[in-house]
Amino acid sequence: MTETSIPTEATVTATEVVLPGKVEPSGLQVVRRPLPAPAAGQALVRVESTAVSFAESAMRRGRYYGQPAFPFVPGYDLVGVVESVGPDVDRALIGRRFAALTKTGAWATAVLLPAADLVEVPDGVSADEAETLAVNGLTAYQMLHHVAKVRAGQTVLVLGVAGGVGTLLAQLARHAGAEVIGTANPRHHEALRELGVEPIDYRDPDVTARVRELVPGGVDAVFDHLGGASLSQSYRLLNDTGTLVCYSIASKLDDSTPVLLSFLNVVAKLTFWNYLPTKKHTSFYDVWAGAGKPDSAKREAFRARVRTDLTHVFGLLRDGVLTAKIAARYPLTEVAAAVELSESSARTALGKILLVP
């Protein structure tokens, strides 16, 4: 990893991690650059915690649909304190802690963001705790309650239940009164049982048989992050009225197929199943769906949904219903090691890998 400095006269100079192209984690670059004062509608946020997610692994390979052109600063979400605001923004925001979805740009010590995108973190919730929920908690909550509409007494299957989204899906489902089955590496099984999950070895050659032993009639919902050959298996494991929610295409991370084609293949399969004469339902979940264009009515409605749902999830964390699962914490300048751990099959801890500026 290389580090450079851009000389400037600036009140705030941010340290950022730049993804210059399709590089190994060691190819990430740490740079410093001045940030201008917040413009109208903006807030300057001092980042306290950000994280590594699947999205950055895909972007590093050029395999995240809609990612910006290289070079750019990755970072899907952040938690930080507002340091200053634009001329038309409420100054009461200054000094308060907020979370924000960014998609890119969060791997930095300071970021300029639209003030309207900020979601306040309640007292009693630390920056690191909030960061584990910023995108992952919102994703898990919306998939569980808005898409699958899971209810008490139902049973759900979570593929990759030991990950950042998976652990939160499990906790939220249990809180809703549902039973949870999850696939994971055996090293995580004991910890997953403590969360109320019935674990299955993800390497088991017949996961279908193991699930059928537990739920002969099929599960009420499957949450599938793999998005490849697993989709057909997931669909077959549904009961007569079950819901399959696909929310990523992780199995295609190192595939040579163009990323758009992989995505369209998944969407086509899910759409076809929805036209079959059954009461099953399938859906591809995207946290950014319905975001609309900047300053549009759709964007305002999207922001309202994010604020409502994320505030609710933060409240569950504050009240002890949810537990923040932190797999590891790294300084921002050690991002290469964090990415390598994120992509390693030797991970030994559940949850999210944090970057702390």
Tab-separated table of C-alpha atoms in Angstrom:
chain	number	residue	atom	x	y	z
A	1	MET	CA	0.000	0.000	0.000
A	2	THR	CA	1.298	3.441	-0.887
A	3	GLU	CA	0.731	6.712	0.933
A	4	THR	CA	0.898	10.136	-0.646
A	5	SER	CA	0.088	13.640	0.489
A	6	ILE	CA	-1.433	16.496	-1.474
A	7	PRO	CA	-0.065	19.807	-0.152
A	8	THR	CA	-2.756	22.392	0.389
A	9	GLU	CA	-4.040	25.142	2.604
A	10	ALA	CA	-7.214	23.662	4.021
A	11	THR	CA	-9.116	23.676	7.277
A	12	VAL	CA	-9.834	19.956	6.943
A	13	THR	CA	-7.561	17.475	5.244
A	14	ALA	CA	-9.041	14.004	4.913
A	15	THR	CA	-7.162	10.734	4.747
A	16	GLU	CA	-8.844	8.459	2.201
A	17	VAL	CA	-8.360	4.954	0.865
A	18	VAL	CA	-8.431	4.914	-2.935
A	19	LEU	CA	-9.173	1.901	-5.105
A	20	PRO	CA	-7.103	2.686	-8.232
A	21	GLY	CA	-8.284	-0.253	-10.337
A	22	LYS	CA	-8.578	-4.032	-10.269
A	23	VAL	CA	-5.884	-4.638	-7.675
A	24	GLU	CA	-5.112	-6.978	-4.818
A	25	PRO	CA	-5.784	-5.584	-1.325
A	26	SER	CA	-2.132	-4.497	-1.130
A	27	GLY	CA	-2.795	-2.215	-4.118
A	28	LEU	CA	-5.164	0.039	-2.179
A	29	GLN	CA	-3.719	3.533	-1.783
A	30	VAL	CA	-3.872	5.867	1.213
A	31	VAL	CA	-3.984	9.524	0.154
A	32	ARG	CA	-4.617	12.864	1.806
A	33	ARG	CA	-6.611	15.657	0.228
A	34	PRO	CA	-8.271	18.887	1.327
A	35	LEU	CA	-12.031	19.074	1.690
A	36	PRO	CA	-13.878	22.293	0.887
A	37	ALA	CA	-16.280	23.831	3.358
A	38	PRO	CA	-19.760	22.246	3.286
A	39	ALA	CA	-21.922	23.632	0.486
A	40	ALA	CA	-25.663	24.208	0.645
A	41	GLY	CA	-27.393	21.082	1.977
A	42	GLN	CA	-24.137	19.425	3.065
A	43	ALA	CA	-22.599	18.367	6.354
A	44	LEU	CA	-18.955	17.620	7.072
A	45	VAL	CA	-18.794	14.351	9.021
A	46	ARG	CA	-15.752	13.185	10.957
A	47	VAL	CA	-15.842	9.428	10.446
A	48	GLU	CA	-15.630	7.367	13.623
A	49	SER	CA	-16.317	3.930	12.145
A	50	THR	CA	-16.757	2.381	8.730
A	51	ALA	CA	-16.431	-1.219	7.542
A	52	VAL	CA	-15.510	-3.794	4.928
A	53	SER	CA	-18.380	-5.506	3.142
A	54	PHE	CA	-18.975	-7.826	0.209
A	55	ALA	CA	-19.571	-4.772	-1.990
A	56	GLU	CA	-15.949	-3.644	-1.705
A	57	SER	CA	-14.690	-7.122	-2.570
A	58	ALA	CA	-16.860	-7.032	-5.685
A	59	MET	CA	-15.797	-3.488	-6.588
A	60	ARG	CA	-12.125	-4.433	-6.229
A	61	ARG	CA	-12.715	-6.963	-8.999
A	62	GLY	CA	-14.832	-4.573	-11.054
A	63	ARG	CA	-17.835	-6.837	-10.424
A	64	TYR	CA	-20.268	-4.586	-8.545
A	65	TYR	CA	-23.060	-3.471	-10.844
A	66	GLY	CA	-23.197	0.322	-11.089
A	67	GLN	CA	-19.862	1.008	-9.372
A	68	PRO	CA	-18.089	4.230	-10.401
A	69	ALA	CA	-15.117	4.323	-12.752
A	70	PHE	CA	-11.693	3.765	-11.193
A	71	PRO	CA	-10.141	5.391	-9.231
A	72	PHE	CA	-12.561	6.041	-6.381
A	73	VAL	CA	-12.877	5.822	-2.595
A	74	PRO	CA	-14.813	2.722	-1.479
A	75	GLY	CA	-16.879	2.464	1.686
A	76	TYR	CA	-20.554	1.528	1.768
A	77	ASP	CA	-21.591	3.124	5.056
A	78	LEU	CA	-20.243	5.081	8.007
A	79	VAL	CA	-20.918	6.455	11.450
A	80	GLY	CA	-19.480	9.773	12.548
A	81	VAL	CA	-19.961	13.153	14.176
A	82	VAL	CA	-21.027	16.260	12.271
A	83	GLU	CA	-18.275	18.867	12.511
A	84	SER	CA	-19.746	21.645	10.370
A	85	VAL	CA	-22.701	22.273	8.059
A	86	GLY	CA	-23.592	24.264	4.962
A	87	PRO	CA	-25.214	27.680	5.165
A	88	ASP	CA	-28.784	26.343	4.924
A	89	VAL	CA	-28.406	23.346	7.257
A	90	ASP	CA	-29.541	23.292	10.877
A	91	ARG	CA	-26.496	23.987	13.063
A	92	ALA	CA	-28.012	21.831	15.791
A	93	LEU	CA	-26.609	18.840	13.897
A	94	ILE	CA	-23.059	19.854	14.856
A	95	GLY	CA	-21.527	17.624	17.495
A	96	ARG	CA	-24.119	14.865	17.123
A	97	ARG	CA	-23.489	11.305	15.921
A	98	PHE	CA	-25.104	10.058	12.717
A	99	ALA	CA	-25.017	7.066	10.400
A	100	ALA	CA	-25.212	7.260	6.632
A	101	LEU	CA	-25.434	4.956	3.623
A	102	THR	CA	-22.891	6.099	1.062
A	103	LYS	CA	-22.318	3.141	-1.341
A	104	THR	CA	-18.835	4.621	-1.930
A	105	GLY	CA	-16.662	7.207	-0.188
A	106	ALA	CA	-16.828	6.101	3.449
A	107	TRP	CA	-13.250	4.810	3.759
A	108	ALA	CA	-12.007	8.189	4.932
A	109	THR	CA	-11.415	10.246	8.059
A	110	ALA	CA	-13.847	12.946	6.946
A	111	VAL	CA	-16.622	13.059	4.339
A	112	LEU	CA	-18.955	15.675	2.882
A	113	LEU	CA	-22.501	14.286	2.724
A	114	PRO	CA	-26.011	15.560	2.025
A	115	ALA	CA	-27.372	16.412	5.470
A	116	ALA	CA	-30.687	14.841	4.479
A	117	ASP	CA	-28.970	11.424	4.274
A	118	LEU	CA	-27.968	11.412	7.940
A	119	VAL	CA	-29.749	9.155	10.441
A	120	GLU	CA	-29.131	9.998	14.089
A	121	VAL	CA	-27.582	7.374	16.349
A	122	PRO	CA	-29.340	7.259	19.738
A	123	ASP	CA	-27.556	7.920	23.016
A	124	GLY	CA	-26.121	4.766	24.510
A	125	VAL	CA	-25.091	3.296	21.147
A	126	SER	CA	-21.400	3.556	20.269
A	127	ALA	CA	-20.088	4.368	16.822
A	128	ASP	CA	-18.771	0.834	16.303
A	129	GLU	CA	-22.044	-0.737	17.443
A	130	ALA	CA	-24.045	1.502	15.141
A	131	GLU	CA	-21.740	0.742	12.207
A	132	THR	CA	-22.518	-2.983	12.448
A	133	LEU	CA	-26.160	-2.077	11.743
A	134	ALA	CA	-25.904	0.833	9.301
A	135	VAL	CA	-26.394	-1.153	6.080
A	136	ASN	CA	-26.499	-4.706	7.432
A	137	GLY	CA	-29.219	-4.035	9.981
A	138	LEU	CA	-31.299	-2.038	7.539
A	139	THR	CA	-30.933	-4.802	4.928
A	140	ALA	CA	-31.865	-7.556	7.371
A	141	TYR	CA	-34.846	-5.667	8.785
A	142	GLN	CA	-36.319	-4.687	5.428
A	143	MET	CA	-35.887	-8.163	3.928
A	144	LEU	CA	-37.417	-9.837	6.961
A	145	HIS	CA	-40.361	-7.495	7.553
A	146	HIS	CA	-41.043	-5.666	4.270
A	147	VAL	CA	-40.249	-8.416	1.749
A	148	ALA	CA	-40.718	-11.816	3.402
A	149	LYS	CA	-43.090	-10.489	6.105
A	150	VAL	CA	-41.950	-13.165	8.542
A	151	ARG	CA	-44.292	-13.822	11.476
A	152	ALA	CA	-44.127	-15.636	14.803
A	153	GLY	CA	-44.231	-19.411	14.465
A	154	GLN	CA	-42.633	-19.477	11.026
A	155	THR	CA	-39.267	-20.984	10.107
A	156	VAL	CA	-36.620	-19.278	7.979
A	157	LEU	CA	-33.387	-20.463	6.375
A	158	VAL	CA	-30.453	-18.039	6.250
A	159	LEU	CA	-27.524	-18.933	3.996
A	160	GLY	CA	-24.250	-17.581	5.345
A	161	VAL	CA	-25.804	-16.893	8.728
A	162	ALA	CA	-22.429	-16.125	10.366
A	163	GLY	CA	-21.890	-12.979	8.271
A	164	GLY	CA	-22.763	-9.377	9.018
A	165	VAL	CA	-26.247	-9.531	7.502
A	166	GLY	CA	-26.814	-13.151	8.518
A	167	THR	CA	-26.252	-12.634	12.239
A	168	LEU	CA	-28.703	-9.738	12.239
A	169	LEU	CA	-31.272	-11.662	10.208
A	170	ALA	CA	-31.066	-14.426	12.798
A	171	GLN	CA	-31.499	-12.068	15.748
A	172	LEU	CA	-34.360	-10.143	14.148
A	173	ALA	CA	-36.141	-13.334	13.114
A	174	ARG	CA	-35.847	-14.768	16.618
A	175	HIS	CA	-37.152	-11.485	18.034
A	176	ALA	CA	-40.140	-11.804	15.696
A	177	GLY	CA	-40.842	-15.272	17.081
A	178	ALA	CA	-39.542	-17.291	14.119
A	179	GLU	CA	-37.309	-20.352	14.141
A	180	VAL	CA	-33.984	-19.955	12.311
A	181	ILE	CA	-31.919	-22.513	10.408
A	182	GLY	CA	-28.606	-21.281	9.037
A	183	THR	CA	-25.700	-22.540	6.965
A	184	ALA	CA	-22.219	-21.711	8.242
A	185	ASN	CA	-18.734	-23.039	8.850
A	186	PRO	CA	-18.756	-25.498	11.791
A	187	ARG	CA	-16.348	-23.245	13.692
A	188	HIS	CA	-19.280	-20.834	14.156
A	189	HIS	CA	-21.927	-23.352	15.140
A	190	GLU	CA	-21.609	-23.007	18.904
A	191	ALA	CA	-21.878	-19.220	18.770
A	192	LEU	CA	-24.839	-19.491	16.394
A	193	ARG	CA	-26.667	-21.830	18.753
A	194	GLU	CA	-26.290	-19.135	21.408
A	195	LEU	CA	-28.204	-16.833	19.038
A	196	GLY	CA	-30.969	-19.419	18.781
A	197	VAL	CA	-29.929	-20.683	15.341
A	198	GLU	CA	-30.015	-24.341	14.256
A	199	PRO	CA	-26.742	-24.491	12.260
A	200	ILE	CA	-25.945	-26.672	9.254
A	201	ASP	CA	-22.475	-27.112	7.767
A	202	TYR	CA	-22.478	-25.092	4.550
A	203	ARG	CA	-20.157	-27.702	3.022
A	204	ASP	CA	-22.626	-30.538	3.643
A	205	PRO	CA	-23.173	-32.213	0.240
A	206	ASP	CA	-26.894	-32.462	0.949
A	207	VAL	CA	-28.008	-29.312	2.735
A	208	THR	CA	-31.486	-29.917	1.307
A	209	ALA	CA	-31.826	-33.212	3.193
A	210	ARG	CA	-30.646	-31.626	6.434
A	211	VAL	CA	-33.241	-28.833	6.129
A	212	ARG	CA	-35.994	-31.309	5.211
A	213	GLU	CA	-35.173	-33.347	8.303
A	214	LEU	CA	-35.806	-30.247	10.414
A	215	VAL	CA	-38.782	-28.885	8.458
A	216	PRO	CA	-40.361	-31.629	6.332
A	217	GLY	CA	-42.931	-29.296	4.802
A	218	GLY	CA	-40.424	-26.641	3.788
A	219	VAL	CA	-39.475	-23.272	5.261
A	220	ASP	CA	-41.453	-20.043	5.142
A	221	ALA	CA	-38.547	-17.959	3.834
A	222	VAL	CA	-35.024	-18.394	2.487
A	223	PHE	CA	-32.495	-15.551	2.461
A	224	ASP	CA	-29.893	-16.346	-0.200
A	225	HIS	CA	-26.779	-14.193	-0.698
A	226	LEU	CA	-25.093	-16.566	-3.163
A	227	GLY	CA	-27.346	-15.974	-6.135
A	228	GLY	CA	-26.042	-18.789	-8.295
A	229	ALA	CA	-26.822	-22.494	-8.410
A	230	SER	CA	-28.051	-22.228	-4.813
A	231	LEU	CA	-31.188	-20.381	-5.950
A	232	SER	CA	-32.854	-23.513	-7.318
A	233	GLN	CA	-32.099	-25.366	-4.087
A	234	SER	CA	-33.426	-22.450	-2.042
A	235	TYR	CA	-36.632	-22.361	-4.075
A	236	ARG	CA	-37.210	-26.091	-3.608
A	237	LEU	CA	-36.858	-25.707	0.159
A	238	LEU	CA	-39.811	-23.307	0.389
A	239	ASN	CA	-43.176	-24.501	1.606
A	240	ASP	CA	-46.272	-23.927	-0.522
A	241	THR	CA	-46.516	-20.219	0.376
A	242	GLY	CA	-42.852	-19.457	1.104
A	243	THR	CA	-40.735	-16.510	-0.007
A	244	LEU	CA	-37.234	-16.615	-1.482
A	245	VAL	CA	-35.224	-13.401	-1.056
A	246	CYS	CA	-31.937	-13.113	-2.968
A	247	TYR	CA	-29.850	-10.111	-1.950
A	248	SER	CA	-26.441	-10.647	-3.515
A	249	ILE	CA	-24.581	-12.702	-6.124
A	250	ALA	CA	-21.610	-13.702	-3.987
A	251	SER	CA	-21.105	-16.989	-5.840
A	252	LYS	CA	-20.177	-15.018	-8.978
A	253	LEU	CA	-17.472	-12.924	-7.303
A	254	ASP	CA	-14.613	-14.551	-9.220
A	255	ASP	CA	-16.654	-15.542	-12.254
A	256	SER	CA	-15.658	-14.487	-15.768
A	257	THR	CA	-19.260	-13.851	-16.825
A	258	PRO	CA	-20.005	-10.108	-17.243
A	259	VAL	CA	-21.528	-8.867	-13.981
A	260	LEU	CA	-24.605	-7.419	-15.692
A	261	LEU	CA	-25.315	-10.751	-17.369
A	262	SER	CA	-25.001	-12.581	-14.034
A	263	PHE	CA	-27.434	-10.145	-12.452
A	264	LEU	CA	-29.917	-10.403	-15.322
A	265	ASN	CA	-29.777	-14.208	-15.186
A	266	VAL	CA	-30.694	-14.144	-11.497
A	267	VAL	CA	-33.518	-11.648	-11.997
A	268	ALA	CA	-34.868	-13.635	-14.956
A	269	LYS	CA	-34.954	-16.841	-12.912
A	270	LEU	CA	-36.715	-15.146	-9.990
A	271	THR	CA	-39.219	-13.501	-12.331
A	272	PHE	CA	-39.983	-16.797	-14.085
A	273	TRP	CA	-40.740	-18.495	-10.769
A	274	ASN	CA	-43.164	-15.721	-9.858
A	275	TYR	CA	-45.178	-16.487	-13.007
A	276	LEU	CA	-45.609	-20.140	-12.094
A	277	PRO	CA	-49.101	-21.134	-10.815
A	278	THR	CA	-47.980	-21.411	-7.171
A	279	LYS	CA	-48.340	-19.303	-4.048
A	280	LYS	CA	-44.580	-19.057	-3.627
A	281	HIS	CA	-42.901	-15.690	-4.111
A	282	THR	CA	-39.365	-14.651	-5.061
A	283	SER	CA	-37.636	-11.290	-4.924
A	284	PHE	CA	-34.250	-9.666	-5.451
A	285	TYR	CA	-33.616	-7.196	-2.633
A	286	ASP	CA	-31.524	-4.076	-3.228
A	287	VAL	CA	-31.151	-1.606	-0.364
A	288	TRP	CA	-31.023	1.220	-2.941
A	289	ALA	CA	-34.215	0.217	-4.762
A	290	GLY	CA	-36.534	3.160	-5.237
A	291	ALA	CA	-33.870	5.746	-4.353
A	292	GLY	CA	-34.773	7.867	-7.384
A	293	LYS	CA	-32.824	10.864	-8.604
A	294	PRO	CA	-31.404	13.528	-6.288
A	295	ASP	CA	-33.996	16.098	-5.169
A	296	SER	CA	-36.863	13.964	-6.483
A	297	ALA	CA	-39.968	12.917	-4.568
A	298	LYS	CA	-38.777	9.297	-4.828
A	299	ARG	CA	-35.481	10.231	-3.160
A	300	GLU	CA	-37.311	11.915	-0.288
A	301	ALA	CA	-39.570	8.885	0.170
A	302	PHE	CA	-36.514	6.611	0.099
A	303	ARG	CA	-34.767	8.707	2.746
A	304	ALA	CA	-37.864	8.581	4.928
A	305	ARG	CA	-37.984	4.765	4.723
A	306	VAL	CA	-34.298	4.460	5.536
A	307	ARG	CA	-34.603	6.856	8.479
A	308	THR	CA	-37.674	5.105	9.900
A	309	ASP	CA	-36.321	1.569	9.584
A	310	LEU	CA	-32.753	2.301	10.665
A	311	THR	CA	-33.953	4.324	13.649
A	312	HIS	CA	-36.077	1.347	14.688
A	313	VAL	CA	-33.128	-1.042	14.345
A	314	PHE	CA	-30.883	1.300	16.355
A	315	GLY	CA	-33.562	1.315	19.045
A	316	LEU	CA	-33.517	-2.485	19.197
A	317	LEU	CA	-29.741	-2.353	19.660
A	318	ARG	CA	-30.005	0.296	22.378
A	319	ASP	CA	-32.655	-1.759	24.189
A	320	GLY	CA	-30.563	-4.940	24.132
A	321	VAL	CA	-32.764	-6.840	21.674
A	322	LEU	CA	-29.900	-6.921	19.162
A	323	THR	CA	-26.221	-7.517	19.880
A	324	ALA	CA	-23.563	-5.883	17.731
A	325	LYS	CA	-21.368	-8.627	16.293
A	326	ILE	CA	-17.889	-7.255	15.541
A	327	ALA	CA	-15.528	-9.727	13.884
A	328	ALA	CA	-12.461	-7.439	13.991
A	329	ARG	CA	-11.358	-3.798	14.151
A	330	TYR	CA	-8.564	-2.330	12.043
A	331	PRO	CA	-7.133	1.176	11.701
A	332	LEU	CA	-8.140	2.740	8.381
A	333	THR	CA	-4.523	2.672	7.213
A	334	GLU	CA	-4.472	-1.136	7.671
A	335	VAL	CA	-7.364	-1.595	5.258
A	336	ALA	CA	-5.455	-4.170	3.181
A	337	ALA	CA	-5.320	-6.569	6.141
A	338	ALA	CA	-9.006	-5.959	6.841
A	339	VAL	CA	-9.965	-6.778	3.252
A	340	GLU	CA	-7.802	-9.902	3.265
A	341	LEU	CA	-9.518	-11.114	6.443
A	342	SER	CA	-12.943	-10.323	4.991
A	343	GLU	CA	-12.213	-12.464	1.944
A	344	SER	CA	-10.463	-15.252	3.852
A	345	SER	CA	-12.075	-18.623	4.431
A	346	ALA	CA	-10.175	-18.749	7.733
A	347	ARG	CA	-12.330	-16.121	9.465
A	348	THR	CA	-12.952	-17.213	13.035
A	349	ALA	CA	-15.285	-14.488	14.316
A	350	LEU	CA	-18.889	-13.655	13.524
A	351	GLY	CA	-20.060	-10.288	12.327
A	352	LYS	CA	-18.670	-7.186	10.672
A	353	ILE	CA	-15.061	-6.122	10.081
A	354	LEU	CA	-14.676	-2.497	11.082
A	355	LEU	CA	-12.274	0.209	9.929
A	356	VAL	CA	-11.578	2.875	12.526
A	357	PRO	CA	-10.107	6.140	11.206
